[in-house]
PDB file of C-alpha atoms and ligand atoms in Angstrom:
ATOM      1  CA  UNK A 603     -16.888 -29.653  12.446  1.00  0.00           C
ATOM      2  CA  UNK A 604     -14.730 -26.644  12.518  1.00  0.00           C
ATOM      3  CA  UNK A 605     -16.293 -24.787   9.273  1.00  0.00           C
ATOM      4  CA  UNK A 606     -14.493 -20.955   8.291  1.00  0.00           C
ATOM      5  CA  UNK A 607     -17.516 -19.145  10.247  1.00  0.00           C
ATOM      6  CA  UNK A 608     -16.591 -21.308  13.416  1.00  0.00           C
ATOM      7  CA  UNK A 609     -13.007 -20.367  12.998  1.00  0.00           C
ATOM      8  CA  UNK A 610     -13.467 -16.545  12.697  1.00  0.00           C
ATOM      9  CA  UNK A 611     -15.976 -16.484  15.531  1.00  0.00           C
ATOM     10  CA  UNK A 612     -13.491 -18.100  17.588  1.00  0.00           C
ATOM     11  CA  UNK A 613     -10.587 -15.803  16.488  1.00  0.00           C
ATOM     12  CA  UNK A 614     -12.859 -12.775  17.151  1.00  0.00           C
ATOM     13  CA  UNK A 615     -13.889 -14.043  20.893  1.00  0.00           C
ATOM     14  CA  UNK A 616     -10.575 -14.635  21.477  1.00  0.00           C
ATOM     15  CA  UNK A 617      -9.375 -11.084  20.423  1.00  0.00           C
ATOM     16  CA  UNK A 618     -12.736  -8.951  22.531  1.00  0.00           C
ATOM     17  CA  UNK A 619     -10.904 -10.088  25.615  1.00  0.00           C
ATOM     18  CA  UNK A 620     -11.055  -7.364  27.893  1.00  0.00           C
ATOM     19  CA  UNK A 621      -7.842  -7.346  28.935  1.00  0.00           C
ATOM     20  CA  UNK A 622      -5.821  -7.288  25.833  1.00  0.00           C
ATOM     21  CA  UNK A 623      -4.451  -4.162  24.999  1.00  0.00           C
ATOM     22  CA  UNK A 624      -5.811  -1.829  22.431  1.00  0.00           C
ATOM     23  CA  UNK A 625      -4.169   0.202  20.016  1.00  0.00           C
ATOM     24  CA  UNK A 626      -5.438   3.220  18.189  1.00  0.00           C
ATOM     25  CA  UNK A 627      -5.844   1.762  14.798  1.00  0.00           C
ATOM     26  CA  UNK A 628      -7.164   4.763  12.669  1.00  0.00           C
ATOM     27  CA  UNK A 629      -4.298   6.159  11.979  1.00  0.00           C
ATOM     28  CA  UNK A 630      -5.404   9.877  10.080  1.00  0.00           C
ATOM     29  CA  UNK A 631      -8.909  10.858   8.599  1.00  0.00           C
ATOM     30  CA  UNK A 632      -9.799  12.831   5.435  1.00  0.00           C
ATOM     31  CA  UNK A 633     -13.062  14.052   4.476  1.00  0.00           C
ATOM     32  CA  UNK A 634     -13.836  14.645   0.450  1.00  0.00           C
ATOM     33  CA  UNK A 635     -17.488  15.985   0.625  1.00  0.00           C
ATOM     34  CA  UNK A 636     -19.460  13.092   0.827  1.00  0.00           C
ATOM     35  CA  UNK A 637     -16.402  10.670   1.150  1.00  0.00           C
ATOM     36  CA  UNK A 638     -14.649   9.950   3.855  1.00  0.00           C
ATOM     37  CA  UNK A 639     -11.014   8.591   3.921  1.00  0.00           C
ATOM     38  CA  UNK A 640      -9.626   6.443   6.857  1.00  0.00           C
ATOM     39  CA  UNK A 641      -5.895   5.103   7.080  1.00  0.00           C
ATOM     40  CA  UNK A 642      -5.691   1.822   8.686  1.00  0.00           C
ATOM     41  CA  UNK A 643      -2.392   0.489  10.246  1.00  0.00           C
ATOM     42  CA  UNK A 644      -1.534  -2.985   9.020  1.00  0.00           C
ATOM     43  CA  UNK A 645       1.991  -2.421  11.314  1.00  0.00           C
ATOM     44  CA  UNK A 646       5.379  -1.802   9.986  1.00  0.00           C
ATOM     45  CA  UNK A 647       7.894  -3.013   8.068  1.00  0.00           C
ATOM     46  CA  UNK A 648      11.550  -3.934   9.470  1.00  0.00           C
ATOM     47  CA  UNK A 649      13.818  -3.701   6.424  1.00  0.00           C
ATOM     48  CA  UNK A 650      18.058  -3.383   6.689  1.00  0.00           C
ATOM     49  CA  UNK A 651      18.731   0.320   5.454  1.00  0.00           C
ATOM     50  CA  UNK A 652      20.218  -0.660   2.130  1.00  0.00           C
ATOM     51  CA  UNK A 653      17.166  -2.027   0.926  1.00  0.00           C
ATOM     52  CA  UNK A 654      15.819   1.621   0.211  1.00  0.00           C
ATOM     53  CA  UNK A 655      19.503   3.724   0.341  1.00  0.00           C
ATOM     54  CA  UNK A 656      21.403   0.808  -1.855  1.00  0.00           C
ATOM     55  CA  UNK A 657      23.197   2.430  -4.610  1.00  0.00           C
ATOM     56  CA  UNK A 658      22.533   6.038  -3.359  1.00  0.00           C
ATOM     57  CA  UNK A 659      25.694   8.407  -2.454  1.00  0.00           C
ATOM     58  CA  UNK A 660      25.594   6.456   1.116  1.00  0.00           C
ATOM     59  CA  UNK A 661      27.217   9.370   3.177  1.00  0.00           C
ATOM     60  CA  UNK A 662      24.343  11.936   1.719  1.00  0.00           C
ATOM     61  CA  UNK A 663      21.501   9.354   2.031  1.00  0.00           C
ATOM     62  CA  UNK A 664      22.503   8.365   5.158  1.00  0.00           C
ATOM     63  CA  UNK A 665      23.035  12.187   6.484  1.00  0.00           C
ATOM     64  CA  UNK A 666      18.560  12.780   5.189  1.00  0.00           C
ATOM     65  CA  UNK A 667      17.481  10.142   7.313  1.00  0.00           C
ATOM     66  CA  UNK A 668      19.578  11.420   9.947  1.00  0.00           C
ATOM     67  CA  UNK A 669      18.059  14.439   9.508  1.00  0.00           C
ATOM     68  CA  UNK A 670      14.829  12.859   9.742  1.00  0.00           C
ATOM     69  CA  UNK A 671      15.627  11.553  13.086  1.00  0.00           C
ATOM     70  CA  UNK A 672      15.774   7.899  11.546  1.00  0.00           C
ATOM     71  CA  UNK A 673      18.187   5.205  12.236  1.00  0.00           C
ATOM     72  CA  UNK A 674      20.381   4.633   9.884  1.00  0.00           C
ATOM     73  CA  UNK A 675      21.416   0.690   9.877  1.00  0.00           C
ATOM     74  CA  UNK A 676      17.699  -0.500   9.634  1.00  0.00           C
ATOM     75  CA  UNK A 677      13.984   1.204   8.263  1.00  0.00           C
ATOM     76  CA  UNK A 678      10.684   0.482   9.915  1.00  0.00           C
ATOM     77  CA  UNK A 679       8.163   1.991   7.724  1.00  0.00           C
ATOM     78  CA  UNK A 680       4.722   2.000   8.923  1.00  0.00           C
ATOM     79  CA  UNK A 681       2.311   0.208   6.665  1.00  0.00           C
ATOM     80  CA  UNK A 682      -0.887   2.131   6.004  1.00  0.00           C
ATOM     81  CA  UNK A 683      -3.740   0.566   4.196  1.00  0.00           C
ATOM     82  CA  UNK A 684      -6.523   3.316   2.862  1.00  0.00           C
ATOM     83  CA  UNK A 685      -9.934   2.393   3.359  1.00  0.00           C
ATOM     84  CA  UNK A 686     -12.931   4.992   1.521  1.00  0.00           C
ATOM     85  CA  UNK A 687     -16.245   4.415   2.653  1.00  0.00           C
ATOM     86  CA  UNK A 688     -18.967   7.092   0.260  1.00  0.00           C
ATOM     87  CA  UNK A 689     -21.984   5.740   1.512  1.00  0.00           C
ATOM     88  CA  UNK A 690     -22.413   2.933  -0.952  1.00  0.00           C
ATOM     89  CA  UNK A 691     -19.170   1.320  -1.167  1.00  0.00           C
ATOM     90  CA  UNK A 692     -16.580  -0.016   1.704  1.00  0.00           C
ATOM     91  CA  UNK A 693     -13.338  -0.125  -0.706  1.00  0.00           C
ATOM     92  CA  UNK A 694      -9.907  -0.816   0.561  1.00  0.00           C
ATOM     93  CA  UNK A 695      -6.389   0.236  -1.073  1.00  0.00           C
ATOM     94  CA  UNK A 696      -4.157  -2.894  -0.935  1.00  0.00           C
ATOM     95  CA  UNK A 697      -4.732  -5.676   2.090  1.00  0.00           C
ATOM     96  CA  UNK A 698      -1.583  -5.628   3.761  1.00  0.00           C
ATOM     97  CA  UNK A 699       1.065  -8.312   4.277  1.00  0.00           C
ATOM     98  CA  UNK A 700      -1.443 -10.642   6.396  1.00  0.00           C
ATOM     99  CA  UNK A 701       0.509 -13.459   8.468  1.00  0.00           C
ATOM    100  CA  UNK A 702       3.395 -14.882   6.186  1.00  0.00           C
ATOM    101  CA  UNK A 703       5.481 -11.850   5.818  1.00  0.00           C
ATOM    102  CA  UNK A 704       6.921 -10.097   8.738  1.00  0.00           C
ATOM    103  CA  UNK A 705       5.292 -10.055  12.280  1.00  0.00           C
ATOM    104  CA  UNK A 706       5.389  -6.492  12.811  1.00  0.00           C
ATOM    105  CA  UNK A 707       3.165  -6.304   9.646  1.00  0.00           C
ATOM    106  CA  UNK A 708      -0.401  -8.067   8.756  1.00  0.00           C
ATOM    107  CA  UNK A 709      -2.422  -6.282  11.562  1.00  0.00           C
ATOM    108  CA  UNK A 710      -5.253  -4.971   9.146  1.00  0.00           C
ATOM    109  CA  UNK A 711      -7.984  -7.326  10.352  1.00  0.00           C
ATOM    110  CA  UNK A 712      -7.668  -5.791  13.964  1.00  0.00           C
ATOM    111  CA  UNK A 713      -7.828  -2.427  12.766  1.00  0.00           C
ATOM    112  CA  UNK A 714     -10.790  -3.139  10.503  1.00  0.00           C
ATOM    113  CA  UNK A 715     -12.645  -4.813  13.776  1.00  0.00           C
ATOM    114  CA  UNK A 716     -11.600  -1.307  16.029  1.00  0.00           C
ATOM    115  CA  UNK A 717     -13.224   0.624  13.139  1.00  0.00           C
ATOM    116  CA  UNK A 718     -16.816  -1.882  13.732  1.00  0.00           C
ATOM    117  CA  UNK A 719     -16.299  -3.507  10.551  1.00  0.00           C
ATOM    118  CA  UNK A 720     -16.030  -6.894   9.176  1.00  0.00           C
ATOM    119  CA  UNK A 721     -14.258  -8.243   6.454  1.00  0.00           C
ATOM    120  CA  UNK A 722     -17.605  -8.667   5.072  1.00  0.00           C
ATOM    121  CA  UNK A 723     -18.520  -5.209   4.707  1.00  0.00           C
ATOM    122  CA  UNK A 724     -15.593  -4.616   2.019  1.00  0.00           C
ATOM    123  CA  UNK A 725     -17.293  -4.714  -0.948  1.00  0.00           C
ATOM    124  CA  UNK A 726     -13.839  -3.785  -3.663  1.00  0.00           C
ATOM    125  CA  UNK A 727     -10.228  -4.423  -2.874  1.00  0.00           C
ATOM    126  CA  UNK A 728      -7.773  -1.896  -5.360  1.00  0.00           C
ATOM    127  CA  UNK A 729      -4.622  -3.015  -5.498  1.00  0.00           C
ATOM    128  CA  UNK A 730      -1.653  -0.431  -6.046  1.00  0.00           C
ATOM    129  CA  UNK A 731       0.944  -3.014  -7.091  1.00  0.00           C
ATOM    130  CA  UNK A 732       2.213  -6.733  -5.796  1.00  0.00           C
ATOM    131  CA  UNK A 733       5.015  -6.482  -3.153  1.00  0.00           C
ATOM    132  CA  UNK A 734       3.834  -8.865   0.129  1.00  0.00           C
ATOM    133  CA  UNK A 735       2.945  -5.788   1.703  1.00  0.00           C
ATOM    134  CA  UNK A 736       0.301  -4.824  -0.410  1.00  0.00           C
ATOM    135  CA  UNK A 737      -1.064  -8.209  -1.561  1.00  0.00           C
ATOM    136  CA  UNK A 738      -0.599 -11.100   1.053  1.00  0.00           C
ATOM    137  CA  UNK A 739      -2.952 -10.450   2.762  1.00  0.00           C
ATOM    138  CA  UNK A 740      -5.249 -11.358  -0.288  1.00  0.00           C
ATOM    139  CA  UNK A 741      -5.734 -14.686   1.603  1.00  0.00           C
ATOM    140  CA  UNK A 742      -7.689 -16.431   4.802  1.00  0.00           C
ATOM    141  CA  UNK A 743      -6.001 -19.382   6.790  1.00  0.00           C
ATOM    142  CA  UNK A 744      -8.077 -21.802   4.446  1.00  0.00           C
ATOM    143  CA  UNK A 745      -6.494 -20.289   0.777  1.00  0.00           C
ATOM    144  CA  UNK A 746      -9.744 -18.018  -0.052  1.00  0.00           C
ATOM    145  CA  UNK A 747      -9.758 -14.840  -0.178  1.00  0.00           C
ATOM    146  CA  UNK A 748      -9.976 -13.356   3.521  1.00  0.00           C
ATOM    147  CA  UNK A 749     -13.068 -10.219   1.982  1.00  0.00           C
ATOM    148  CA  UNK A 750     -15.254 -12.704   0.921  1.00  0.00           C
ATOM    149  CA  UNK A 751     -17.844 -10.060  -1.035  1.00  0.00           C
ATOM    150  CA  UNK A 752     -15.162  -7.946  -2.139  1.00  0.00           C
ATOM    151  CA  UNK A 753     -14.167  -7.340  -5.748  1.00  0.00           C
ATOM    152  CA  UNK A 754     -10.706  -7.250  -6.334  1.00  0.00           C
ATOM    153  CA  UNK A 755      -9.178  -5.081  -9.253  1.00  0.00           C
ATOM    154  CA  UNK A 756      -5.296  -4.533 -10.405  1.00  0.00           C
ATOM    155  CA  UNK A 757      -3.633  -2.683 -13.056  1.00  0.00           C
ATOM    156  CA  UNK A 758      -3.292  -4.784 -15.743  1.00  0.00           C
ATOM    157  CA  UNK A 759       0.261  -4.973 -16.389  1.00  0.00           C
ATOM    158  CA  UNK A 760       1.013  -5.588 -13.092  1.00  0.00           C
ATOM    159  CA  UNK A 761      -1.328  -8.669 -13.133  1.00  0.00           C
ATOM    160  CA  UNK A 762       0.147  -9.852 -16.265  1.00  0.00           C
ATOM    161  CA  UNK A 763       3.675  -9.098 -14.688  1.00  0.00           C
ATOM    162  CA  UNK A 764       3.293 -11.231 -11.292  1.00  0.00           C
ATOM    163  CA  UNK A 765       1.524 -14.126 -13.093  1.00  0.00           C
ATOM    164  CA  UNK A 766       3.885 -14.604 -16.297  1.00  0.00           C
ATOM    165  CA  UNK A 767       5.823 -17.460 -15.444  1.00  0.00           C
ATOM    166  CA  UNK A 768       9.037 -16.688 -16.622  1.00  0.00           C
ATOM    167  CA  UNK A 769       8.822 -13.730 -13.742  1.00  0.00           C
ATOM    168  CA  UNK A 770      10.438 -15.762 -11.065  1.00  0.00           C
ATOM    169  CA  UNK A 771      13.295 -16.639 -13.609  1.00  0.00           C
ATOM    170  CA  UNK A 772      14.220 -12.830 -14.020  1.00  0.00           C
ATOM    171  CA  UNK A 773      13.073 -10.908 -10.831  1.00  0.00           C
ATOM    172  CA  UNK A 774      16.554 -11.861  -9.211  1.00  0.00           C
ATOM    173  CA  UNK A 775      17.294 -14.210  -6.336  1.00  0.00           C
ATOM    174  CA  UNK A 776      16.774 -11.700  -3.729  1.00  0.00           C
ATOM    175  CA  UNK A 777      12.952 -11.301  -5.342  1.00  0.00           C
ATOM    176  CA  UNK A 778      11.748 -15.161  -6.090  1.00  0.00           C
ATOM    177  CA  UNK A 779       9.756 -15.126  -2.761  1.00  0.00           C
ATOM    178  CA  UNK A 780       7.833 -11.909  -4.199  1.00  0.00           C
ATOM    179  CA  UNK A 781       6.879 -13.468  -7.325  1.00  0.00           C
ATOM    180  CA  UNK A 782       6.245 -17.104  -5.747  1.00  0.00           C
ATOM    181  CA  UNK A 783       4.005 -15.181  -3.449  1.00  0.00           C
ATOM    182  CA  UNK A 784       2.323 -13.059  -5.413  1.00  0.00           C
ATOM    183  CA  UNK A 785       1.245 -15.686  -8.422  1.00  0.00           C
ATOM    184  CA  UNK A 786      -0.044 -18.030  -5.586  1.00  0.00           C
ATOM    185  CA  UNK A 787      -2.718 -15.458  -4.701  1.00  0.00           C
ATOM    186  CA  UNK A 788      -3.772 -13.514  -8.155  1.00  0.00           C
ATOM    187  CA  UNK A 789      -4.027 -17.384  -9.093  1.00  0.00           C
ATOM    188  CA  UNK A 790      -6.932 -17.690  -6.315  1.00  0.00           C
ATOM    189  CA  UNK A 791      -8.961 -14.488  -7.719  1.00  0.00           C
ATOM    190  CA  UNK A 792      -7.760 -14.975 -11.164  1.00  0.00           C
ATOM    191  CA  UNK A 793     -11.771 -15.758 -12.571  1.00  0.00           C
ATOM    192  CA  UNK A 794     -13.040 -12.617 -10.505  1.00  0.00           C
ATOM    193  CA  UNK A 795     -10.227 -10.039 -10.495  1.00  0.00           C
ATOM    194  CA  UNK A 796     -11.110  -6.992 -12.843  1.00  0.00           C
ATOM    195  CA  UNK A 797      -7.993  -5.788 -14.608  1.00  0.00           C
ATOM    196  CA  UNK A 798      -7.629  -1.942 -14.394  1.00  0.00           C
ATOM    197  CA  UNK A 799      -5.894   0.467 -17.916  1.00  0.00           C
ATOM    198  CA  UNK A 800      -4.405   3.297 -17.040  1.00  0.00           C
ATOM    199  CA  UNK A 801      -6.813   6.854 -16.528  1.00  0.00           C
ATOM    200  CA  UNK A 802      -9.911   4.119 -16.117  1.00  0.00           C
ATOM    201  CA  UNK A 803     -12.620   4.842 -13.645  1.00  0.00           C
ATOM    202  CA  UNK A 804     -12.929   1.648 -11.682  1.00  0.00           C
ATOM    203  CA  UNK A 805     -15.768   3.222  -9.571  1.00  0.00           C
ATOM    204  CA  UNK A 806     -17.648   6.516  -9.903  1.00  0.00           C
ATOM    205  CA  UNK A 807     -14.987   9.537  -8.527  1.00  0.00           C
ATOM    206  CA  UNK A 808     -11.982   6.977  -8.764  1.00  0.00           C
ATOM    207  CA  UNK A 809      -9.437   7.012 -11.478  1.00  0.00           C
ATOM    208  CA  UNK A 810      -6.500   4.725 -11.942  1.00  0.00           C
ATOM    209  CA  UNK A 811      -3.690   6.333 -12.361  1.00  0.00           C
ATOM    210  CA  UNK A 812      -0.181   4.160 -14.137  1.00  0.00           C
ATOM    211  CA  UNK A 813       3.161   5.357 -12.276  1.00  0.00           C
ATOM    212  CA  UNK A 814       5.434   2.734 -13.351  1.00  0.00           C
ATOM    213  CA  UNK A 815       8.825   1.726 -12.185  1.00  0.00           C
ATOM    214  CA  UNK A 816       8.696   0.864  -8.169  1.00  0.00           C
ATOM    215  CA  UNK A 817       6.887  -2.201  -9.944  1.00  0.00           C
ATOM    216  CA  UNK A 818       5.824  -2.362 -13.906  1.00  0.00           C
ATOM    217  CA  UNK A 819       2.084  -1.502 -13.675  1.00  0.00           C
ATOM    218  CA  UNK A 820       1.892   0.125 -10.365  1.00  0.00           C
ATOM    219  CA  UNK A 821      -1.595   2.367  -9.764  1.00  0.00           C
ATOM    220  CA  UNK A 822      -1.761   5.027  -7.837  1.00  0.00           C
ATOM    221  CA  UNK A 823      -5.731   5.971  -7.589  1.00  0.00           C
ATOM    222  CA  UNK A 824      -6.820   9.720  -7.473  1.00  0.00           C
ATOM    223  CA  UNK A 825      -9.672  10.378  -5.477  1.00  0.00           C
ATOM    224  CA  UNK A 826     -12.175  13.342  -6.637  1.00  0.00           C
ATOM    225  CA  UNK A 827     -13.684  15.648  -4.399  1.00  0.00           C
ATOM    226  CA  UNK A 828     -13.558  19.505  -3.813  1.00  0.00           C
ATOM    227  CA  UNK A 829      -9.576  18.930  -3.177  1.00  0.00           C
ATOM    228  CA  UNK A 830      -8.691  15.673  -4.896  1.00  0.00           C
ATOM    229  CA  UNK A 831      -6.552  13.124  -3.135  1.00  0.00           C
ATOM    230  CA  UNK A 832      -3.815  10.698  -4.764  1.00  0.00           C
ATOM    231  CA  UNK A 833      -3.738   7.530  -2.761  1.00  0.00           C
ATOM    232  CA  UNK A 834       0.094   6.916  -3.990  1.00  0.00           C
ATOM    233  CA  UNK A 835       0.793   2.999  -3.353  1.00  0.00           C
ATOM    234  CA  UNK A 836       4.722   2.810  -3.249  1.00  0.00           C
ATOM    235  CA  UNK A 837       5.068   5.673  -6.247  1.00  0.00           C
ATOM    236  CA  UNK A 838       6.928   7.994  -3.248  1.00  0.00           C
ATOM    237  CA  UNK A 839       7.397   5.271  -0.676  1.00  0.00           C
ATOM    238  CA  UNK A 840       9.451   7.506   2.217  1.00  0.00           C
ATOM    239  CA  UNK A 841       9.718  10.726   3.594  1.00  0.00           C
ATOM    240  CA  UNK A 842      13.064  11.416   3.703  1.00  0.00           C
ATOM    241  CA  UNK A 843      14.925  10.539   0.547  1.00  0.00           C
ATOM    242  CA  UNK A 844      12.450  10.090  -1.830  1.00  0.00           C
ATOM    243  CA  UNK A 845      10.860  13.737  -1.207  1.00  0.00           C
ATOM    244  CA  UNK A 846      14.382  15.532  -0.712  1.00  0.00           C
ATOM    245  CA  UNK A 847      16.368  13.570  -3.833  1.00  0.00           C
ATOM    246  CA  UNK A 848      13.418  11.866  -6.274  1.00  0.00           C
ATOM    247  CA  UNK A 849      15.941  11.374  -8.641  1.00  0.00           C
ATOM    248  CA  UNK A 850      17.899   9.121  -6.578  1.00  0.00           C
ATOM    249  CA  UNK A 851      17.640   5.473  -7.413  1.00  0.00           C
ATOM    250  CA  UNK A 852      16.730   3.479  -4.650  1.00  0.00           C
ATOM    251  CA  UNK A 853      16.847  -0.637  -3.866  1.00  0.00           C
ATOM    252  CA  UNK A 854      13.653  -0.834  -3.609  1.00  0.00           C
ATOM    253  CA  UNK A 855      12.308   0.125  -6.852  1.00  0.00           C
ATOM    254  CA  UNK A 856      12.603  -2.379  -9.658  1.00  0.00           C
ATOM    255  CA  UNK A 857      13.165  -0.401 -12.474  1.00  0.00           C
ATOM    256  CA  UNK A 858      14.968   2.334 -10.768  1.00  0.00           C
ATOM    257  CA  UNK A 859      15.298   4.684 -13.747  1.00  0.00           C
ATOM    258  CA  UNK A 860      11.653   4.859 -14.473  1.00  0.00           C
ATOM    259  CA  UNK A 861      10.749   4.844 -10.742  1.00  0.00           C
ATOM    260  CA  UNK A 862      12.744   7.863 -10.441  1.00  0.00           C
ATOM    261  CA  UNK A 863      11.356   9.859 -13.094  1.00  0.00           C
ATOM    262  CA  UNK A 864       7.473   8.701 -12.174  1.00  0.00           C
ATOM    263  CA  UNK A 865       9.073  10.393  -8.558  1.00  0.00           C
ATOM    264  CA  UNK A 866      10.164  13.422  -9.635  1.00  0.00           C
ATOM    265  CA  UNK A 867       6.913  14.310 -12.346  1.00  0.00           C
ATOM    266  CA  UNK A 868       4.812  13.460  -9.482  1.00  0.00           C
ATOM    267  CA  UNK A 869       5.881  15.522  -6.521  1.00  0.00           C
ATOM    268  CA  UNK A 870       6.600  18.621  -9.039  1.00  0.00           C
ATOM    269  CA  UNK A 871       2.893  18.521 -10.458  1.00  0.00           C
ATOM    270  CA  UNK A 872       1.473  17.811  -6.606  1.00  0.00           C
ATOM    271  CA  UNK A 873       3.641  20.653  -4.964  1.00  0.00           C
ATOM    272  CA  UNK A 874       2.049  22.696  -7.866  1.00  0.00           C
ATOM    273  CA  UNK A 875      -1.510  21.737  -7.327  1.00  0.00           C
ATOM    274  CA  UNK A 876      -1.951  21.359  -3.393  1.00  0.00           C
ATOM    275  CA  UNK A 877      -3.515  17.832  -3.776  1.00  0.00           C
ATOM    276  CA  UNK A 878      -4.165  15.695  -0.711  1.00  0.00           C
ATOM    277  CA  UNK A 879      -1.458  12.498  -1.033  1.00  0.00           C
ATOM    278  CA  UNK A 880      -2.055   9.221   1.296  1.00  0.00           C
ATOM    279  CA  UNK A 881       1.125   7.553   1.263  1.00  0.00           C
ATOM    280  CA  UNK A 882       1.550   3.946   1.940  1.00  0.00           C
ATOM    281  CA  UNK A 883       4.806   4.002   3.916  1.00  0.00           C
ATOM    282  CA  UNK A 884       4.565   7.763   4.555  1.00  0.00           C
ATOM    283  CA  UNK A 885       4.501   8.422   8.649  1.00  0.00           C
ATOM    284  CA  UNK A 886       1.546   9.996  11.100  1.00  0.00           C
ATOM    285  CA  UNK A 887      -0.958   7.972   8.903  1.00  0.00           C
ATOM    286  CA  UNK A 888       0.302   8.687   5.756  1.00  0.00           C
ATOM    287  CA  UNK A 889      -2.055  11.622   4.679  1.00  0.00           C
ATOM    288  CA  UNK A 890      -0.779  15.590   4.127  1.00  0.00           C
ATOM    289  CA  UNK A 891       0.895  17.496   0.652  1.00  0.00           C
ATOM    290  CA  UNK A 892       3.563  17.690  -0.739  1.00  0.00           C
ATOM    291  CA  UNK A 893       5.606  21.407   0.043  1.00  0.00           C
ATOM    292  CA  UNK A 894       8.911  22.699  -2.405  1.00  0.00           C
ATOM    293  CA  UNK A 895      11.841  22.766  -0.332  1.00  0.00           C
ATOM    294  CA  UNK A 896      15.114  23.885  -1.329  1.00  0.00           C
ATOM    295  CA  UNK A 897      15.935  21.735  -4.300  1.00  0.00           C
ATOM    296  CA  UNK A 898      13.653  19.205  -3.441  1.00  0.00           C
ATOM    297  CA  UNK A 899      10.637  18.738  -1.460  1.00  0.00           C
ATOM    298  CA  UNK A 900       8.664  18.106   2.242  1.00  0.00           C
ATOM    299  CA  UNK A 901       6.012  15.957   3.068  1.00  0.00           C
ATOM    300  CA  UNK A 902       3.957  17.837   5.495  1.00  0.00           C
ATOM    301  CA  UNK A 903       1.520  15.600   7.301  1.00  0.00           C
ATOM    302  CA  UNK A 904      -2.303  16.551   8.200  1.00  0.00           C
TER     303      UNK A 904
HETATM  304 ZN1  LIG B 615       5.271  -1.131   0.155  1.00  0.00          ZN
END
């Protein structure tokens, strides 16, 4: 009888083969006094250019990621999930895309098992928003959820957003899959899930934080600590034109008006206050600040 605990045995025997190769799969590391903050890469994302510069000024947009040393026909933003560990609690940010989105994504589980942990050991799952890359990999091969003693939490309007089912009717063609995808899972957690309001503490030294507009009840979480952190989601999703023009609407927010302005507050008040960020699609793990520069701003990694 091939039971779930058979199956994942047999997965992890299969992936301790000596031979395979190994990546380095903590991508960055911040320490918060008694907390300590690891980025895990679930892989990247392979999206055509437009789906971030569409409806920008194309020849500026495309001259900042040139800058940035960035093709400019197709993106491949890295995909890093946050996990906190403060001695009591093993809490991830988001699960990744798991298996059904893209193959360069959905890698989390080996990066968890380079780290020596399990997906037992997660005891809370935060989610930032619902895109696939966030949430699908909510989800085992057998349609439970893949951290079995985890407990999963989401803004509240973003739950009611990607389980109303007149969603898929208005999201737009190119955005059914999303929605499809995303009820499917909440559905699955839907008895357990705790629903997050905006400035509430989920867990002690964690504060939800609403930054609407890249999706209607995205969090971003701030972390507190003797310099607080703001793990951002997809509230500045790129280093290169959302730092440089925030008030550029991009393709991949849904509301891009709001999305814009959540943007622009955000980076002014963190350039102000010196405030850790971790950055979902930001690059060399996804942790550093935010720096003025020029008009606009800089992420500056570390
Ligand atoms: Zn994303």
């Amino acid at each position: 009888m091939l039971t779930r605990r058979h199956f994942l045995t047999a997965s992890a025997a299969a992936a301790a083969m000596p031979l395979a190769p190994r990546r380095l799969w903590a991508a960055s590391t911040l320490t918060l006094g008694e907390t300590r903050i690891d980025t895990l890469s679930d892989g990247n994302l392979v999206l055509p250019a437009d789906f971030i510069l569409g409806g920008m000024p194309e020849a500026e947009a495309q001259a900042i990621v040139a800058r940035h040393a960035l093709p400019t026909d197709r993106l491949t933003p890295p995909c890093n999930v946050t996990l906190l560990r403060d001695g009591t609690n093993t809490i991830l940010f988001d699960v990744g895309s798991g298996p059904d989105f893209q193959p360069s994504a959905g890698k989390l589980a080996e990066a968890l098992a380079a780290m020596d942990l399990t997906v037992e050991d997660v005891t809370h799952v935060l989610f930032t928003h619902g895109h696939p890359d966030h949430l699908w990999g909510l989800l085992d091969e057998f349609d439970e959820p893949l951290f079995p003693n985890a407990r999963h939490m989401i803004g509240q309007a973003e739950y009611d957003y990607w389980t109303d089912p007149e969603t898929p009717n208005t999201i737009g063609e190119a955005r059914a899959s999303f929605a499809a995808g995303a009820s499917r899972r909440l559905a699955v957690i839907a008895d357990s899930v705790r629903l997050l309001a905006d400035a509430e503490e989920p867990l002690p030294g964690i504060t939800a934080r609403l930054t609407p507009g890249h999706t209607p009840g995205h969090l971003a979480y701030e972390i507190a600590g003797p310099t607080p952190a703001l793990i951002l989601g997809d509230c500045i999703a790129n280093h290169h034109v959302a730092f440089e023009r925030p008030d550029w609407a991009s393709g991949s927010d849904q509301d891009p008006a709001l999305a814009a302005a959540t943007r622009a507050a955000l980076l002014d008040r963190l350039a102000a206050d010196g405030h850790a960020i971790i950055g979902f699609h930001l690059p060399e793990g996804g942790i550093g600040r935010v720096e003025r520069a020029g008009t606009g701003y800089r992420f500056v990694p570390g």
